[in-house]
């Protein structure tokens, strides 16, 4: 989907389920002339939690996002609601981290260049210098931060990466096959802002060399998982997954080739849901309003 011309506010909210939530929110919006152009809601019976995503025509309201938040305050207080409002007038700033394998990076850059997805690439960070020419010819800053095997030197690389992230202040950090395990302090520093693509159908084959694990196990399906990064390796809340069928005829090289196609598709779908504010995290699960 290309970038929207019409400005919208996206209202995301979670709270304990109760009678009257929808009526209270829609009533408040109607009171101020707010036009709802998309509405999604879900009640989880296991946790008695209510999830809501409303898209509102910004031009229909007499105030900005801060004004909308203030207008909704009585409702959010009444239901002890966690509420967030996103404004589509502001381009979503994305920083991409990548190692040597470039298929996911190339796919994201293509979607950015063709405006298939609405985001701004503010830079690419890599522990290798392989992609510099490819990235810089598109006018995107390229940052080479080596990650040596020596633990202390690698930690210094992560510190430098975090310093760069703080300087650039991206809303989202995408690990597009960035083959380094982020330290726990770094995961905690950017909660809900780091998205990773893992080349297996998690929770199967977490960690290193998942295609080798799949080949050795003789599985008939392999896949990819787009998830938020936490301090638990490959165990963050899952946004999107998909699989591809394999057989005894497929070599390890075949599995890798088939998997790459799934990886870039799953990453782009998961990132799109995130950029469009369709993902609500609840514990280690997600509600995704497609």
PDB file of C-alpha atoms in Angstrom, residues 51-289:
ATOM      1  CA  UNK A  51      -8.189  -4.768  22.429  1.00  0.00           C
ATOM      2  CA  UNK A  52      -9.179  -1.918  20.136  1.00  0.00           C
ATOM      3  CA  UNK A  53      -7.813  -0.241  17.002  1.00  0.00           C
ATOM      4  CA  UNK A  54      -9.739   2.648  15.447  1.00  0.00           C
ATOM      5  CA  UNK A  55      -8.621   4.734  12.490  1.00  0.00           C
ATOM      6  CA  UNK A  56     -10.075   8.253  12.521  1.00  0.00           C
ATOM      7  CA  UNK A  57     -10.115  10.849   9.758  1.00  0.00           C
ATOM      8  CA  UNK A  58      -7.949  13.592  11.270  1.00  0.00           C
ATOM      9  CA  UNK A  59      -9.687  16.296   9.219  1.00  0.00           C
ATOM     10  CA  UNK A  60     -12.997  15.461  10.905  1.00  0.00           C
ATOM     11  CA  UNK A  61     -11.716  16.530  14.320  1.00  0.00           C
ATOM     12  CA  UNK A  62     -11.238  20.093  15.610  1.00  0.00           C
ATOM     13  CA  UNK A  63      -7.915  19.269  17.284  1.00  0.00           C
ATOM     14  CA  UNK A  64      -4.629  17.426  16.815  1.00  0.00           C
ATOM     15  CA  UNK A  65      -3.508  14.117  18.302  1.00  0.00           C
ATOM     16  CA  UNK A  66      -2.760  15.673  21.685  1.00  0.00           C
ATOM     17  CA  UNK A  67      -6.241  17.175  21.685  1.00  0.00           C
ATOM     18  CA  UNK A  68      -7.764  13.792  20.869  1.00  0.00           C
ATOM     19  CA  UNK A  69      -5.868  12.209  23.733  1.00  0.00           C
ATOM     20  CA  UNK A  70      -7.168  14.891  26.086  1.00  0.00           C
ATOM     21  CA  UNK A  71     -10.737  14.457  24.839  1.00  0.00           C
ATOM     22  CA  UNK A  72     -10.535  10.705  25.465  1.00  0.00           C
ATOM     23  CA  UNK A  73      -9.061  11.119  28.957  1.00  0.00           C
ATOM     24  CA  UNK A  74     -12.372  10.625  30.820  1.00  0.00           C
ATOM     25  CA  UNK A  75     -12.926   7.376  28.898  1.00  0.00           C
ATOM     26  CA  UNK A  76      -9.409   6.071  29.453  1.00  0.00           C
ATOM     27  CA  UNK A  77      -9.641   6.935  33.158  1.00  0.00           C
ATOM     28  CA  UNK A  78     -13.026   5.249  33.496  1.00  0.00           C
ATOM     29  CA  UNK A  79     -11.807   1.942  32.049  1.00  0.00           C
ATOM     30  CA  UNK A  80      -8.167   2.172  33.233  1.00  0.00           C
ATOM     31  CA  UNK A  81      -7.236   1.971  29.579  1.00  0.00           C
ATOM     32  CA  UNK A  82      -3.757   1.884  28.076  1.00  0.00           C
ATOM     33  CA  UNK A  83      -4.104   4.145  25.068  1.00  0.00           C
ATOM     34  CA  UNK A  84      -1.808   5.273  22.260  1.00  0.00           C
ATOM     35  CA  UNK A  85      -2.521   7.597  19.332  1.00  0.00           C
ATOM     36  CA  UNK A  86      -0.422   7.532  16.157  1.00  0.00           C
ATOM     37  CA  UNK A  87      -0.481  10.348  13.597  1.00  0.00           C
ATOM     38  CA  UNK A  88       0.046   9.300   9.965  1.00  0.00           C
ATOM     39  CA  UNK A  89       1.240  12.814   9.085  1.00  0.00           C
ATOM     40  CA  UNK A  90       4.595  11.898  10.595  1.00  0.00           C
ATOM     41  CA  UNK A  91       6.677   9.469   8.468  1.00  0.00           C
ATOM     42  CA  UNK A  92       7.777   6.383  10.383  1.00  0.00           C
ATOM     43  CA  UNK A  93      11.561   6.442  10.843  1.00  0.00           C
ATOM     44  CA  UNK A  94      13.208   3.032  10.338  1.00  0.00           C
ATOM     45  CA  UNK A  95      16.820   1.989  10.914  1.00  0.00           C
ATOM     46  CA  UNK A  96      17.897  -1.295   9.287  1.00  0.00           C
ATOM     47  CA  UNK A  97      20.595  -3.566  10.723  1.00  0.00           C
ATOM     48  CA  UNK A  98      22.047  -6.238   8.437  1.00  0.00           C
ATOM     49  CA  UNK A  99      25.035  -8.588   8.184  1.00  0.00           C
ATOM     50  CA  UNK A 100      26.257 -10.226   4.957  1.00  0.00           C
ATOM     51  CA  UNK A 101      23.036 -11.772   3.635  1.00  0.00           C
ATOM     52  CA  UNK A 102      21.163  -9.055   1.739  1.00  0.00           C
ATOM     53  CA  UNK A 103      17.864 -10.463   0.415  1.00  0.00           C
ATOM     54  CA  UNK A 104      15.758  -8.990   3.231  1.00  0.00           C
ATOM     55  CA  UNK A 105      17.572  -5.641   3.013  1.00  0.00           C
ATOM     56  CA  UNK A 106      17.061  -5.481  -0.753  1.00  0.00           C
ATOM     57  CA  UNK A 107      13.368  -6.295  -0.416  1.00  0.00           C
ATOM     58  CA  UNK A 108      12.830  -3.557   2.169  1.00  0.00           C
ATOM     59  CA  UNK A 109      14.727  -0.998   0.090  1.00  0.00           C
ATOM     60  CA  UNK A 110      12.621  -1.907  -2.948  1.00  0.00           C
ATOM     61  CA  UNK A 111       9.389  -1.470  -0.983  1.00  0.00           C
ATOM     62  CA  UNK A 112      10.672   1.846   0.380  1.00  0.00           C
ATOM     63  CA  UNK A 113      11.757   3.112  -3.064  1.00  0.00           C
ATOM     64  CA  UNK A 114       8.479   2.131  -4.764  1.00  0.00           C
ATOM     65  CA  UNK A 115       6.414   3.461  -1.822  1.00  0.00           C
ATOM     66  CA  UNK A 116       4.835   0.048  -1.396  1.00  0.00           C
ATOM     67  CA  UNK A 117       5.223   0.683   2.331  1.00  0.00           C
ATOM     68  CA  UNK A 118       5.034   4.017   4.105  1.00  0.00           C
ATOM     69  CA  UNK A 119       8.283   4.523   6.011  1.00  0.00           C
ATOM     70  CA  UNK A 120      11.526   6.494   5.901  1.00  0.00           C
ATOM     71  CA  UNK A 121      14.852   4.642   5.901  1.00  0.00           C
ATOM     72  CA  UNK A 122      17.116   6.853   8.003  1.00  0.00           C
ATOM     73  CA  UNK A 123      20.142   4.582   7.739  1.00  0.00           C
ATOM     74  CA  UNK A 124      21.588   1.098   7.397  1.00  0.00           C
ATOM     75  CA  UNK A 125      23.973  -0.338   9.989  1.00  0.00           C
ATOM     76  CA  UNK A 126      26.116  -3.392   9.297  1.00  0.00           C
ATOM     77  CA  UNK A 127      28.966  -5.280  10.875  1.00  0.00           C
ATOM     78  CA  UNK A 128      30.314  -5.722   7.328  1.00  0.00           C
ATOM     79  CA  UNK A 129      31.063  -3.160   4.621  1.00  0.00           C
ATOM     80  CA  UNK A 130      29.608  -5.288   1.806  1.00  0.00           C
ATOM     81  CA  UNK A 131      26.441  -3.281   1.126  1.00  0.00           C
ATOM     82  CA  UNK A 132      27.829   0.265   1.268  1.00  0.00           C
ATOM     83  CA  UNK A 133      27.722   1.042  -2.479  1.00  0.00           C
ATOM     84  CA  UNK A 134      24.277  -0.478  -2.879  1.00  0.00           C
ATOM     85  CA  UNK A 135      22.852   1.540   0.009  1.00  0.00           C
ATOM     86  CA  UNK A 136      24.638   4.860  -0.535  1.00  0.00           C
ATOM     87  CA  UNK A 137      23.697   5.087  -4.217  1.00  0.00           C
ATOM     88  CA  UNK A 138      20.104   5.310  -2.983  1.00  0.00           C
ATOM     89  CA  UNK A 139      21.056   8.285  -0.827  1.00  0.00           C
ATOM     90  CA  UNK A 140      20.823   6.358   2.441  1.00  0.00           C
ATOM     91  CA  UNK A 141      23.565   6.752   5.094  1.00  0.00           C
ATOM     92  CA  UNK A 142      25.582   3.577   5.681  1.00  0.00           C
ATOM     93  CA  UNK A 143      27.236   2.898   9.026  1.00  0.00           C
ATOM     94  CA  UNK A 144      29.868   0.169   9.299  1.00  0.00           C
ATOM     95  CA  UNK A 145      30.301  -0.970  12.899  1.00  0.00           C
ATOM     96  CA  UNK A 146      32.523  -4.073  13.160  1.00  0.00           C
ATOM     97  CA  UNK A 147      31.570  -6.841  15.579  1.00  0.00           C
ATOM     98  CA  UNK A 148      34.813  -8.736  16.311  1.00  0.00           C
ATOM     99  CA  UNK A 149      34.740 -12.160  17.944  1.00  0.00           C
ATOM    100  CA  UNK A 150      36.572 -10.845  20.998  1.00  0.00           C
ATOM    101  CA  UNK A 151      33.809 -10.323  23.635  1.00  0.00           C
ATOM    102  CA  UNK A 152      35.071  -6.961  24.856  1.00  0.00           C
ATOM    103  CA  UNK A 153      35.511  -5.593  21.332  1.00  0.00           C
ATOM    104  CA  UNK A 154      32.056  -6.873  20.378  1.00  0.00           C
ATOM    105  CA  UNK A 155      30.526  -5.190  23.419  1.00  0.00           C
ATOM    106  CA  UNK A 156      32.151  -1.939  22.301  1.00  0.00           C
ATOM    107  CA  UNK A 157      30.507  -2.448  18.908  1.00  0.00           C
ATOM    108  CA  UNK A 158      27.098  -2.769  20.553  1.00  0.00           C
ATOM    109  CA  UNK A 159      27.745   0.338  22.645  1.00  0.00           C
ATOM    110  CA  UNK A 160      28.611   2.252  19.471  1.00  0.00           C
ATOM    111  CA  UNK A 161      25.481   0.899  17.781  1.00  0.00           C
ATOM    112  CA  UNK A 162      23.304   1.999  20.708  1.00  0.00           C
ATOM    113  CA  UNK A 163      24.937   5.429  20.633  1.00  0.00           C
ATOM    114  CA  UNK A 164      24.073   5.724  16.934  1.00  0.00           C
ATOM    115  CA  UNK A 165      20.493   4.581  17.558  1.00  0.00           C
ATOM    116  CA  UNK A 166      20.074   7.200  20.268  1.00  0.00           C
ATOM    117  CA  UNK A 167      21.479   9.854  17.929  1.00  0.00           C
ATOM    118  CA  UNK A 168      19.254   8.928  14.963  1.00  0.00           C
ATOM    119  CA  UNK A 169      16.212   8.194  17.155  1.00  0.00           C
ATOM    120  CA  UNK A 170      14.384   5.733  14.877  1.00  0.00           C
ATOM    121  CA  UNK A 171      10.894   4.635  15.826  1.00  0.00           C
ATOM    122  CA  UNK A 172      11.658   1.112  14.630  1.00  0.00           C
ATOM    123  CA  UNK A 173      14.867  -0.911  14.316  1.00  0.00           C
ATOM    124  CA  UNK A 174      14.688  -3.800  11.846  1.00  0.00           C
ATOM    125  CA  UNK A 175      17.119  -6.705  12.094  1.00  0.00           C
ATOM    126  CA  UNK A 176      17.101  -7.779   8.441  1.00  0.00           C
ATOM    127  CA  UNK A 177      19.241 -10.879   8.946  1.00  0.00           C
ATOM    128  CA  UNK A 178      21.559  -9.132  11.394  1.00  0.00           C
ATOM    129  CA  UNK A 179      23.463 -12.185  12.588  1.00  0.00           C
ATOM    130  CA  UNK A 180      24.551 -10.897  15.974  1.00  0.00           C
ATOM    131  CA  UNK A 181      22.821 -11.599  19.286  1.00  0.00           C
ATOM    132  CA  UNK A 182      21.908  -8.292  20.909  1.00  0.00           C
ATOM    133  CA  UNK A 183      22.928  -8.047  24.575  1.00  0.00           C
ATOM    134  CA  UNK A 184      20.113  -7.966  27.105  1.00  0.00           C
ATOM    135  CA  UNK A 185      20.734  -4.345  28.064  1.00  0.00           C
ATOM    136  CA  UNK A 186      20.248  -3.308  24.447  1.00  0.00           C
ATOM    137  CA  UNK A 187      16.978  -5.235  24.095  1.00  0.00           C
ATOM    138  CA  UNK A 188      15.661  -3.595  27.268  1.00  0.00           C
ATOM    139  CA  UNK A 189      16.746  -0.163  26.058  1.00  0.00           C
ATOM    140  CA  UNK A 190      14.393  -0.234  23.046  1.00  0.00           C
ATOM    141  CA  UNK A 191      11.322  -2.260  24.114  1.00  0.00           C
ATOM    142  CA  UNK A 192       8.783  -2.853  21.361  1.00  0.00           C
ATOM    143  CA  UNK A 193      10.983  -1.059  18.820  1.00  0.00           C
ATOM    144  CA  UNK A 194      13.205  -3.886  17.527  1.00  0.00           C
ATOM    145  CA  UNK A 195      11.829  -6.321  14.944  1.00  0.00           C
ATOM    146  CA  UNK A 196      13.719  -9.430  13.863  1.00  0.00           C
ATOM    147  CA  UNK A 197      13.310 -11.993  11.089  1.00  0.00           C
ATOM    148  CA  UNK A 198      14.322 -15.476  12.197  1.00  0.00           C
ATOM    149  CA  UNK A 199      14.748 -18.129   9.539  1.00  0.00           C
ATOM    150  CA  UNK A 200      12.675 -20.846  11.157  1.00  0.00           C
ATOM    151  CA  UNK A 201       9.093 -21.421  12.256  1.00  0.00           C
ATOM    152  CA  UNK A 202       9.588 -20.555  15.916  1.00  0.00           C
ATOM    153  CA  UNK A 203       9.640 -21.970  18.508  1.00  0.00           C
ATOM    154  CA  UNK A 204      11.241 -24.720  16.406  1.00  0.00           C
ATOM    155  CA  UNK A 205      14.965 -24.356  15.687  1.00  0.00           C
ATOM    156  CA  UNK A 206      15.727 -21.220  17.654  1.00  0.00           C
ATOM    157  CA  UNK A 207      19.285 -19.928  17.715  1.00  0.00           C
ATOM    158  CA  UNK A 208      22.031 -20.456  15.152  1.00  0.00           C
ATOM    159  CA  UNK A 209      21.940 -22.437  11.882  1.00  0.00           C
ATOM    160  CA  UNK A 210      18.198 -23.239  11.852  1.00  0.00           C
ATOM    161  CA  UNK A 211      18.257 -24.468   8.238  1.00  0.00           C
ATOM    162  CA  UNK A 212      20.978 -26.951   9.157  1.00  0.00           C
ATOM    163  CA  UNK A 213      18.852 -28.073  12.114  1.00  0.00           C
ATOM    164  CA  UNK A 214      15.817 -28.461   9.842  1.00  0.00           C
ATOM    165  CA  UNK A 215      17.785 -30.462   7.290  1.00  0.00           C
ATOM    166  CA  UNK A 216      19.239 -32.769   9.936  1.00  0.00           C
ATOM    167  CA  UNK A 217      15.809 -33.302  11.513  1.00  0.00           C
ATOM    168  CA  UNK A 218      14.198 -34.119   8.175  1.00  0.00           C
ATOM    169  CA  UNK A 219      11.231 -31.791   8.602  1.00  0.00           C
ATOM    170  CA  UNK A 220       8.678 -31.433   5.794  1.00  0.00           C
ATOM    171  CA  UNK A 221       7.998 -27.758   6.441  1.00  0.00           C
ATOM    172  CA  UNK A 222      10.346 -24.892   7.134  1.00  0.00           C
ATOM    173  CA  UNK A 223       9.503 -21.265   7.579  1.00  0.00           C
ATOM    174  CA  UNK A 224      10.271 -17.839   8.957  1.00  0.00           C
ATOM    175  CA  UNK A 225       9.139 -15.788  11.933  1.00  0.00           C
ATOM    176  CA  UNK A 226       8.932 -12.020  12.353  1.00  0.00           C
ATOM    177  CA  UNK A 227       8.952 -11.121  16.033  1.00  0.00           C
ATOM    178  CA  UNK A 228       9.752  -8.395  18.517  1.00  0.00           C
ATOM    179  CA  UNK A 229      13.171  -8.707  20.114  1.00  0.00           C
ATOM    180  CA  UNK A 230      13.468  -9.326  23.842  1.00  0.00           C
ATOM    181  CA  UNK A 231      16.346 -10.436  26.045  1.00  0.00           C
ATOM    182  CA  UNK A 232      15.168 -14.044  25.556  1.00  0.00           C
ATOM    183  CA  UNK A 233      16.797 -15.278  22.339  1.00  0.00           C
ATOM    184  CA  UNK A 234      14.267 -15.737  19.506  1.00  0.00           C
ATOM    185  CA  UNK A 235      11.428 -15.810  22.038  1.00  0.00           C
ATOM    186  CA  UNK A 236       9.838 -12.361  21.701  1.00  0.00           C
ATOM    187  CA  UNK A 237       6.169 -11.792  20.774  1.00  0.00           C
ATOM    188  CA  UNK A 238       5.460 -13.147  17.290  1.00  0.00           C
ATOM    189  CA  UNK A 239       4.016 -10.785  14.680  1.00  0.00           C
ATOM    190  CA  UNK A 240       3.908 -12.953  11.546  1.00  0.00           C
ATOM    191  CA  UNK A 241       4.915 -16.431  10.342  1.00  0.00           C
ATOM    192  CA  UNK A 242       4.756 -18.521   7.183  1.00  0.00           C
ATOM    193  CA  UNK A 243       6.057 -21.848   5.923  1.00  0.00           C
ATOM    194  CA  UNK A 244       7.192 -23.556   2.740  1.00  0.00           C
ATOM    195  CA  UNK A 245       6.988 -27.291   2.069  1.00  0.00           C
ATOM    196  CA  UNK A 246      10.199 -29.255   1.600  1.00  0.00           C
ATOM    197  CA  UNK A 247      10.853 -32.915   0.843  1.00  0.00           C
ATOM    198  CA  UNK A 248      13.556 -35.561   0.980  1.00  0.00           C
ATOM    199  CA  UNK A 249      14.669 -34.376  -2.477  1.00  0.00           C
ATOM    200  CA  UNK A 250      15.688 -30.957  -1.128  1.00  0.00           C
ATOM    201  CA  UNK A 251      19.324 -30.441  -0.200  1.00  0.00           C
ATOM    202  CA  UNK A 252      20.471 -27.977   2.445  1.00  0.00           C
ATOM    203  CA  UNK A 253      21.094 -25.463  -0.355  1.00  0.00           C
ATOM    204  CA  UNK A 254      17.518 -25.970  -1.590  1.00  0.00           C
ATOM    205  CA  UNK A 255      16.144 -25.385   1.896  1.00  0.00           C
ATOM    206  CA  UNK A 256      18.160 -22.176   2.251  1.00  0.00           C
ATOM    207  CA  UNK A 257      16.969 -20.944  -1.159  1.00  0.00           C
ATOM    208  CA  UNK A 258      13.313 -21.709  -0.404  1.00  0.00           C
ATOM    209  CA  UNK A 259      13.640 -20.191   3.045  1.00  0.00           C
ATOM    210  CA  UNK A 260      14.995 -16.883   1.775  1.00  0.00           C
ATOM    211  CA  UNK A 261      11.818 -16.257  -0.215  1.00  0.00           C
ATOM    212  CA  UNK A 262       9.708 -16.862   2.892  1.00  0.00           C
ATOM    213  CA  UNK A 263      11.960 -14.712   5.077  1.00  0.00           C
ATOM    214  CA  UNK A 264      11.636 -11.531   3.049  1.00  0.00           C
ATOM    215  CA  UNK A 265       7.878 -11.986   2.634  1.00  0.00           C
ATOM    216  CA  UNK A 266       7.276 -12.600   6.327  1.00  0.00           C
ATOM    217  CA  UNK A 267       9.494  -9.676   7.345  1.00  0.00           C
ATOM    218  CA  UNK A 268       7.745  -7.261   5.000  1.00  0.00           C
ATOM    219  CA  UNK A 269       4.304  -8.383   6.188  1.00  0.00           C
ATOM    220  CA  UNK A 270       5.258  -8.179   9.842  1.00  0.00           C
ATOM    221  CA  UNK A 271       6.851  -4.766   9.399  1.00  0.00           C
ATOM    222  CA  UNK A 272       3.791  -3.532   7.512  1.00  0.00           C
ATOM    223  CA  UNK A 273       1.495  -4.573  10.375  1.00  0.00           C
ATOM    224  CA  UNK A 274       3.817  -2.799  12.807  1.00  0.00           C
ATOM    225  CA  UNK A 275       4.068   0.379  10.719  1.00  0.00           C
ATOM    226  CA  UNK A 276       0.292   0.510  10.310  1.00  0.00           C
ATOM    227  CA  UNK A 277      -0.159   0.133  14.082  1.00  0.00           C
ATOM    228  CA  UNK A 278      -2.003  -3.156  13.694  1.00  0.00           C
ATOM    229  CA  UNK A 279      -0.076  -4.991  16.419  1.00  0.00           C
ATOM    230  CA  UNK A 280      -0.970  -4.931  20.096  1.00  0.00           C
ATOM    231  CA  UNK A 281       1.407  -6.802  22.401  1.00  0.00           C
ATOM    232  CA  UNK A 282      -0.068  -8.620  25.384  1.00  0.00           C
ATOM    233  CA  UNK A 283       2.485 -10.488  27.470  1.00  0.00           C
ATOM    234  CA  UNK A 284       4.378 -12.731  25.086  1.00  0.00           C
ATOM    235  CA  UNK A 285       1.539 -12.779  22.561  1.00  0.00           C
ATOM    236  CA  UNK A 286       0.247 -10.321  20.000  1.00  0.00           C
ATOM    237  CA  UNK A 287      -3.127  -9.336  18.633  1.00  0.00           C
ATOM    238  CA  UNK A 288      -2.699  -8.430  14.961  1.00  0.00           C
ATOM    239  CA  UNK A 289      -5.602  -6.609  13.292  1.00  0.00           C
TER     240      UNK A 289
END
